[in-house]
Amino acid sequence: LNVNEAPVPSGAKTPLAESAAEAIAATKMMLDGYRRDADAGNGEAAKRLGDLDAKGSDGIAKDYAASLRWYKKAKDLGVKIP
């Protein structure tokens, strides 16, 4: 039986699934940190969120409306937005 054809029991975690879950958890933790910092008045964190929403990234969908909100917040906090 080829390893790629081997059945995976329901609910079993494969190394790939574990690494994907870890990557998703790390992305969520990063975004939560940026949001917390931006809400506390950190303009650079707000700009970074705007960048992430504008471009998208692994696990982050493009969201132009959210990007504009974060850029506005960053600008209001004194960060130069090109």
mmCIF file of N, CA, C and O in Angstrom, residues 3 29 36 43 47 70 74-75:
data_model
loop_
_atom_site.group_PDB
_atom_site.id
_atom_site.type_symbol
_atom_site.label_atom_id
_atom_site.label_comp_id
_atom_site.label_asym_id
_atom_site.label_seq_id
_atom_site.Cartn_x
_atom_site.Cartn_y
_atom_site.Cartn_z
ATOM 1 N N VAL A 3 1.980 4.932 0.761
ATOM 2 C CA VAL A 3 1.713 5.788 1.924
ATOM 3 C C VAL A 3 0.686 6.866 1.588
ATOM 4 O O VAL A 3 -0.116 7.258 2.415
ATOM 5 N N MET A 29 -2.794 34.220 16.481
ATOM 6 C CA MET A 29 -2.135 34.850 17.612
ATOM 7 C C MET A 29 -1.473 36.168 17.184
ATOM 8 O O MET A 29 -1.549 37.168 17.884
ATOM 9 N N ARG A 36 -4.791 44.027 19.351
ATOM 10 C CA ARG A 36 -4.696 44.505 20.731
ATOM 11 C C ARG A 36 -3.821 45.766 20.797
ATOM 12 O O ARG A 36 -4.188 46.765 21.402
ATOM 13 N N GLY A 43 0.035 52.946 16.386
ATOM 14 C CA GLY A 43 -0.234 53.215 14.979
ATOM 15 C C GLY A 43 0.484 52.272 14.029
ATOM 16 O O GLY A 43 -0.043 51.947 12.965
ATOM 17 N N LYS A 47 -1.146 50.086 11.069
ATOM 18 C CA LYS A 47 -0.663 50.096 9.683
ATOM 19 C C LYS A 47 -0.361 48.672 9.211
ATOM 20 O O LYS A 47 -0.694 48.299 8.082
ATOM 21 N N TRP A 70 -8.088 50.267 8.989
ATOM 22 C CA TRP A 70 -6.829 50.199 9.751
ATOM 23 C C TRP A 70 -5.879 51.316 9.336
ATOM 24 O O TRP A 70 -5.199 51.915 10.171
ATOM 25 N N ALA A 74 -4.338 54.171 11.710
ATOM 26 C CA ALA A 74 -2.900 54.415 11.784
ATOM 27 C C ALA A 74 -2.599 55.890 11.519
ATOM 28 O O ALA A 74 -1.811 56.518 12.244
ATOM 29 N N LYS A 75 -3.240 56.456 10.507
ATOM 30 C CA LYS A 75 -3.034 57.870 10.182
ATOM 31 C C LYS A 75 -3.478 58.760 11.338
ATOM 32 O O LYS A 75 -2.778 59.704 11.709
#
